[in-house]
Amino acid sequence: MGLTAVIFLLVLASRHQPTAGVGHDPLLVVDDYEDGGIRLKCLSERLFSEAQLLWTDSRGDNITGTPLSADTGTAGVSSSIVLKAGSGNSMSCRILDKQLKTSTESSVAIADAFFPSTSPWLAAFVVILLLSIFLVLAAIYKIRSNNKEITRAQNARKQIEQDELKRKLDEQKRRFEKENVRNELKFRKARSNAVNITLDQTCKHPNLCISDDKRRVKSSDKKETALKAMVVATEGFPDKKHYWEVEVGNQSQWELGVVSENVRDVIMNNMGISPPVNGLFSLQYSQGKYILTGREDVSDCKQCSVVGVLLDVESSELSFYNVEEMSPLGSVVLEFTGKLYPFFSPDSSGKWLGVRPVKPQTYDPLPQGEKEINE
């Protein structure tokens, strides 16, 4: 049934032949948007050989359209044109019959609202969008640049701090080295004044025991007493410099120093009593602290086993040294008349405290490198 209808229609189409003076007004078709306007099509059943198609705008000016068929012998008259906004918005399609000298015409008018247009806000939006993107990119670049600058500044400041710390450490190290060299220099000079010291059997506390060589002393009574048990040396010094060393070992407390001639006489004549404070100059070690006469704790140095003592009568000064480290422990200013005598006071543990022989030696100058550091 469908195939028969198609054949019938084809027969009718083939038998239809337009005649002169017979036809309809041209058909105007709004096709599509194109090139910023609207494409119009004009269609007619008349053949190109019998009729001519003309386009006319709102001002009556003829406009050439574009034929829709390339076969001008058998195809119907047809043409298209693009109507743009601002061109009158109306267009007429006229068919001229070449034989009968007649014409038919169709017109169309299209409002501006149907033409494609760009919103006036679109350009502003695009500009604002591009400006916003530019500002964002500029802000990102600025932030990154600032971060780099901050990082560089922080690194530079850190480097400066490190250099300053290194400089201070180096300076402190040089100062420490110089101080060590000065201390060693003073110790060597002090040791060049070494003298022989012996203990006086007739000038000691009854609870003290002296060795046969008269160089060591210890307590014979292990009970602690409030009285200071000491022994005085045989040698007395009225002037010049004199140095001696004492082996204190690991005794928990001891006292070394010098006494004036008056104090020595008191001890010798009144054995067993506490010696007078005036005229006694010493370094005392007790409870892990070193205490000088007339002062509080002056050093937190570790306990030393050998103590060097320098008596400088000319400068009225008594100095003490850590012999193992060749470093000073402290010094005392002397106020006295007559001679000064070394004295020794061990603890009550019964351990020996003795004078260590020091061979008198000539002062040995420091090497050239240490001299430069000292200077």
Coordinates of C-alpha atoms in Angstrom, one line a residue, residues 11-356:
V11 CA 3.4 10.0 -11.6
L12 CA 1.5 13.1 -10.6
A13 CA 4.8 15.0 -10.2
S14 CA 6.1 14.0 -13.6
R15 CA 2.8 15.0 -15.3
H16 CA 2.6 18.4 -13.6
Q17 CA 3.8 21.1 -16.0
P18 CA 3.4 24.7 -15.0
T19 CA 1.7 26.9 -17.7
A20 CA 2.2 30.5 -18.6
G21 CA 0.3 32.9 -16.4
V22 CA -0.5 30.1 -13.9
G23 CA 1.2 29.8 -10.5
H24 CA 1.2 31.0 -6.9
D25 CA 2.9 33.8 -5.1
P26 CA 6.5 33.0 -4.2
L27 CA 7.0 31.3 -0.9
L28 CA 9.3 33.0 1.6
V29 CA 11.0 30.7 4.1
V30 CA 13.0 31.8 7.2
D31 CA 15.8 29.2 7.1
D32 CA 18.4 29.8 9.8
Y33 CA 20.8 32.2 11.6
E34 CA 23.9 32.8 9.5
D35 CA 26.7 35.3 9.6
G36 CA 25.1 37.5 12.2
G37 CA 21.7 37.6 10.3
I38 CA 18.8 35.5 9.1
R39 CA 18.9 33.5 5.8
L40 CA 15.7 33.9 3.8
K41 CA 14.7 31.5 1.0
C42 CA 12.3 32.3 -1.9
L43 CA 10.7 29.4 -3.7
S44 CA 8.5 29.3 -6.9
E45 CA 7.1 26.6 -9.1
R46 CA 8.0 28.6 -12.3
L47 CA 11.0 27.5 -14.2
F48 CA 14.1 29.7 -14.6
S49 CA 13.4 29.6 -18.4
E50 CA 9.9 31.2 -17.8
A51 CA 10.5 33.6 -14.9
Q52 CA 13.0 35.7 -13.1
L53 CA 13.4 36.2 -9.3
L54 CA 14.3 39.5 -7.8
W55 CA 15.0 40.6 -4.2
T56 CA 14.0 44.1 -3.1
D57 CA 14.8 45.7 0.3
S58 CA 12.6 48.1 2.3
R59 CA 14.1 51.0 0.3
G60 CA 13.1 49.5 -3.0
D61 CA 16.6 48.7 -4.1
N62 CA 17.2 45.5 -5.9
I63 CA 19.5 42.9 -4.3
T64 CA 21.0 40.0 -5.9
G65 CA 20.3 36.7 -4.2
T66 CA 22.0 33.3 -4.4
P67 CA 20.3 30.7 -6.7
L68 CA 19.6 27.5 -4.8
S69 CA 19.8 25.2 -7.9
A70 CA 22.5 24.9 -10.4
D71 CA 20.2 23.4 -13.1
T72 CA 18.4 26.4 -14.6
G73 CA 16.7 24.3 -17.3
T74 CA 14.4 22.2 -15.2
A75 CA 14.5 23.5 -11.7
G76 CA 12.0 26.0 -10.2
V77 CA 12.9 29.5 -9.6
S78 CA 14.6 29.7 -6.1
S79 CA 17.0 31.9 -4.4
S80 CA 18.3 32.9 -0.9
I81 CA 19.6 35.9 0.8
V82 CA 20.9 36.9 4.3
L83 CA 18.9 39.6 6.0
K84 CA 20.9 41.5 8.7
A85 CA 19.7 43.8 11.4
G86 CA 19.8 47.4 10.4
S87 CA 19.0 46.8 6.8
G88 CA 15.3 47.7 7.1
N89 CA 14.4 44.4 8.6
S90 CA 12.0 43.7 5.6
M91 CA 12.6 42.0 2.3
S92 CA 10.4 41.3 -0.8
C93 CA 10.7 38.4 -3.3
R94 CA 9.3 39.2 -6.8
I95 CA 8.7 36.7 -9.6
L96 CA 8.7 38.3 -13.1
D97 CA 6.9 36.2 -15.8
K98 CA 9.0 36.6 -19.0
Q99 CA 6.2 35.6 -21.4
L100 CA 3.1 37.2 -19.8
K101 CA 5.1 40.2 -18.5
T102 CA 3.4 39.9 -15.1
S103 CA 4.8 39.6 -11.6
T104 CA 4.0 38.2 -8.2
E105 CA 5.5 39.3 -5.0
S106 CA 5.8 38.2 -1.3
S107 CA 7.3 40.2 1.5
V108 CA 8.4 39.5 5.0
A109 CA 9.3 41.8 7.9
I110 CA 11.4 40.6 10.9
A111 CA 11.6 42.4 14.2
D112 CA 15.0 43.3 15.7
A113 CA 14.3 41.0 18.6
F114 CA 14.7 38.0 16.3
F115 CA 18.2 38.9 15.1
P116 CA 21.2 37.6 16.9
S117 CA 22.7 40.3 19.0
T118 CA 25.4 40.8 21.6
S119 CA 24.4 42.1 25.0
P120 CA 26.1 45.4 25.9
W121 CA 27.0 43.9 29.2
L122 CA 28.8 41.0 27.5
A123 CA 31.8 43.2 26.5
A124 CA 32.0 44.7 30.0
F125 CA 31.8 41.2 31.5
V126 CA 34.6 39.9 29.2
V127 CA 36.7 42.9 30.1
I128 CA 36.0 42.4 33.8
L129 CA 36.7 38.7 33.5
L130 CA 40.0 39.3 31.7
L131 CA 41.0 42.0 34.2
S132 CA 40.1 39.7 37.1
I133 CA 42.2 36.9 35.6
F134 CA 45.1 39.4 35.1
L135 CA 44.7 40.6 38.7
V136 CA 44.7 37.1 40.1
L137 CA 47.8 36.2 38.1
A138 CA 49.5 39.4 39.2
A139 CA 48.5 38.7 42.8
I140 CA 49.9 35.1 42.6
Y141 CA 53.1 36.4 41.0
K142 CA 53.4 39.1 43.7
I143 CA 52.8 36.6 46.5
R144 CA 55.4 34.2 45.1
S145 CA 57.8 37.0 44.6
N146 CA 57.2 38.2 48.2
N147 CA 57.6 34.6 49.5
K148 CA 60.9 34.4 47.7
E149 CA 62.0 37.7 49.1
I150 CA 60.9 36.7 52.6
T151 CA 62.7 33.4 52.2
R152 CA 65.8 35.1 50.9
A153 CA 65.6 37.6 53.8
Q154 CA 65.1 34.8 56.4
N155 CA 68.0 32.8 54.9
A156 CA 70.2 36.0 54.9
R157 CA 69.3 36.8 58.5
K158 CA 69.9 33.2 59.5
Q159 CA 73.3 33.2 57.8
I160 CA 74.2 36.5 59.5
E161 CA 73.2 34.9 62.9
Q162 CA 75.2 31.8 62.2
D163 CA 78.2 33.9 61.1
E164 CA 77.8 36.1 64.2
L165 CA 77.5 33.0 66.4
K166 CA 80.6 31.4 64.7
R167 CA 82.5 34.7 65.2
K168 CA 81.6 34.8 68.9
L169 CA 82.5 31.1 69.4
D170 CA 85.8 31.7 67.6
E171 CA 86.5 34.8 69.7
Q172 CA 85.6 32.9 72.8
K173 CA 87.8 30.0 71.8
R174 CA 90.7 32.4 71.1
R175 CA 90.1 34.1 74.4
F176 CA 90.0 30.7 76.2
E177 CA 93.2 29.6 74.4
K178 CA 94.9 32.9 75.4
E179 CA 93.7 32.4 79.0
N180 CA 95.0 28.9 79.1
V181 CA 98.3 30.0 77.8
R182 CA 98.5 32.9 80.3
N183 CA 97.6 30.5 83.1
E184 CA 100.3 28.0 82.0
L185 CA 102.8 30.8 81.7
K186 CA 102.0 32.0 85.3
F187 CA 102.2 28.4 86.5
R188 CA 105.6 27.9 84.9
K189 CA 106.9 31.1 86.4
A190 CA 105.5 30.1 89.8
R191 CA 107.2 26.7 89.6
S192 CA 110.5 28.3 88.8
N193 CA 110.5 29.5 92.5
A194 CA 110.3 26.0 94.0
V195 CA 111.8 25.5 97.5
N196 CA 112.2 22.6 99.8
I197 CA 109.7 22.3 102.6
T198 CA 109.9 20.1 105.8
L199 CA 107.4 19.8 108.6
D200 CA 108.2 20.9 112.1
Q201 CA 107.7 18.2 114.7
T202 CA 107.6 20.7 117.5
C203 CA 104.9 22.9 115.9
K204 CA 101.9 20.6 115.3
H205 CA 98.6 19.5 116.8
P206 CA 98.8 16.6 119.2
N207 CA 96.4 14.5 117.0
L208 CA 98.6 14.8 113.9
C209 CA 101.3 12.3 112.9
I210 CA 104.4 13.3 110.8
S211 CA 106.3 10.8 108.6
D212 CA 110.0 10.1 109.2
D213 CA 111.0 12.2 106.2
K214 CA 109.1 15.1 107.6
R215 CA 107.2 15.6 104.4
R216 CA 103.8 14.0 105.1
V217 CA 101.2 14.4 107.8
K218 CA 98.0 12.6 108.8
S219 CA 95.5 12.5 111.6
S220 CA 96.0 9.9 114.3
D221 CA 92.5 10.5 115.7
K222 CA 89.8 9.6 113.1
K223 CA 87.1 11.4 115.2
E224 CA 86.2 14.8 113.8
T225 CA 86.9 17.7 116.0
A226 CA 85.8 21.4 115.9
L227 CA 89.4 22.4 116.5
K228 CA 91.7 22.9 113.4
A229 CA 94.5 20.4 113.6
M230 CA 97.5 21.7 111.7
V231 CA 101.3 21.4 111.4
V232 CA 103.6 24.3 110.5
A233 CA 106.7 24.0 108.3
T234 CA 110.2 24.5 109.6
E235 CA 111.1 27.1 106.9
G236 CA 109.9 30.7 107.2
F237 CA 110.1 33.3 104.4
P238 CA 110.5 37.0 105.1
D239 CA 110.8 38.1 101.4
K240 CA 111.0 37.0 97.7
K241 CA 108.9 34.3 96.0
H242 CA 108.6 30.7 97.1
Y243 CA 106.7 27.8 95.6
W244 CA 105.8 24.3 96.9
E245 CA 103.3 21.5 96.0
V246 CA 101.1 19.5 98.2
E247 CA 99.6 16.0 97.5
V248 CA 96.1 16.2 99.0
G249 CA 94.9 13.0 97.2
N250 CA 91.1 12.4 97.6
Q251 CA 90.7 13.7 101.1
S252 CA 87.2 15.1 101.6
Q253 CA 88.5 18.3 103.3
W254 CA 91.9 19.9 103.9
E255 CA 93.4 23.4 104.4
L256 CA 96.7 24.8 103.1
G257 CA 98.4 28.2 103.4
V258 CA 100.7 30.2 105.5
V259 CA 100.7 31.7 109.0
S260 CA 102.5 34.7 110.4
E261 CA 105.3 34.3 112.8
N262 CA 103.1 35.4 115.7
V263 CA 100.5 32.7 114.9
R264 CA 103.3 30.1 114.7
D265 CA 104.6 31.1 118.1
V266 CA 101.0 30.7 119.5
I267 CA 100.6 27.2 118.0
M268 CA 104.1 26.1 119.3
N269 CA 103.5 27.4 122.8
N270 CA 99.8 26.3 123.1
M271 CA 99.4 23.0 121.2
G272 CA 95.8 21.7 121.1
I273 CA 94.1 25.1 120.9
S274 CA 92.5 26.6 117.8
P275 CA 95.0 29.0 116.1
P276 CA 94.1 32.7 115.8
V277 CA 92.2 33.9 112.7
N278 CA 94.3 37.0 112.2
G279 CA 97.6 36.1 110.6
L280 CA 96.3 32.9 108.9
F281 CA 95.9 32.9 105.1
S282 CA 94.7 29.7 103.4
L283 CA 92.8 27.8 100.8
Q284 CA 90.3 25.3 102.2
Y285 CA 88.5 22.5 100.5
S286 CA 85.3 21.2 102.0
Q287 CA 82.1 19.7 100.7
G288 CA 83.3 19.9 97.1
K289 CA 84.1 23.7 97.3
Y290 CA 87.2 25.8 97.5
I291 CA 87.1 28.6 100.0
L292 CA 89.8 31.3 100.4
T293 CA 90.4 33.2 103.6
G294 CA 87.9 36.0 104.0
R295 CA 85.8 35.0 101.0
E296 CA 83.0 32.7 100.1
D297 CA 83.2 29.9 97.6
V298 CA 85.4 31.1 94.8
S299 CA 85.6 28.1 92.4
D300 CA 83.5 25.1 91.4
C301 CA 86.5 23.3 90.0
K302 CA 86.6 19.6 90.3
Q303 CA 88.6 18.2 93.1
C304 CA 92.3 18.2 92.4
S305 CA 94.9 15.8 93.9
V306 CA 97.9 18.1 93.8
V307 CA 97.8 21.8 94.8
G308 CA 100.6 24.3 94.1
V309 CA 101.2 27.2 96.5
L310 CA 103.1 30.4 95.5
L311 CA 104.0 32.8 98.3
D312 CA 104.9 36.2 96.8
V313 CA 106.1 38.2 99.8
E314 CA 107.1 41.1 97.7
S315 CA 103.6 41.5 96.2
S316 CA 101.9 40.4 99.5
E317 CA 99.9 37.7 97.6
L318 CA 99.4 34.0 98.2
S319 CA 98.3 32.0 95.1
F320 CA 97.0 28.5 94.7
Y321 CA 97.1 26.3 91.5
N322 CA 95.7 23.1 90.2
V323 CA 99.0 21.4 89.3
E324 CA 97.4 18.8 87.0
E325 CA 95.6 21.4 84.9
M326 CA 98.1 24.2 85.4
S327 CA 95.3 26.5 86.2
P328 CA 94.8 28.9 89.1
L329 CA 92.4 28.2 92.0
G330 CA 92.5 31.6 93.6
S331 CA 94.7 34.1 95.5
V332 CA 94.7 35.9 98.9
V333 CA 96.1 39.3 99.8
L334 CA 98.6 39.1 102.7
E335 CA 98.7 41.5 105.7
F336 CA 101.5 40.5 108.1
T337 CA 104.8 41.4 109.8
G338 CA 107.8 39.2 110.1
K339 CA 108.2 35.8 108.4
L340 CA 105.5 33.6 106.9
Y341 CA 105.4 29.9 107.5
P342 CA 103.6 27.2 105.4
F343 CA 101.0 25.1 107.2
F344 CA 99.1 22.0 106.4
S345 CA 95.8 20.6 107.8
P346 CA 94.6 17.1 106.7
D347 CA 91.1 15.6 107.3
S348 CA 90.4 13.0 110.0
S349 CA 90.3 10.0 107.6
G350 CA 93.9 9.0 108.5
K351 CA 95.1 9.5 104.9
W352 CA 98.5 11.1 104.3
L353 CA 98.8 14.7 103.1
G354 CA 102.3 15.5 102.0
V355 CA 104.7 17.9 100.4
R356 CA 105.7 16.8 97.0

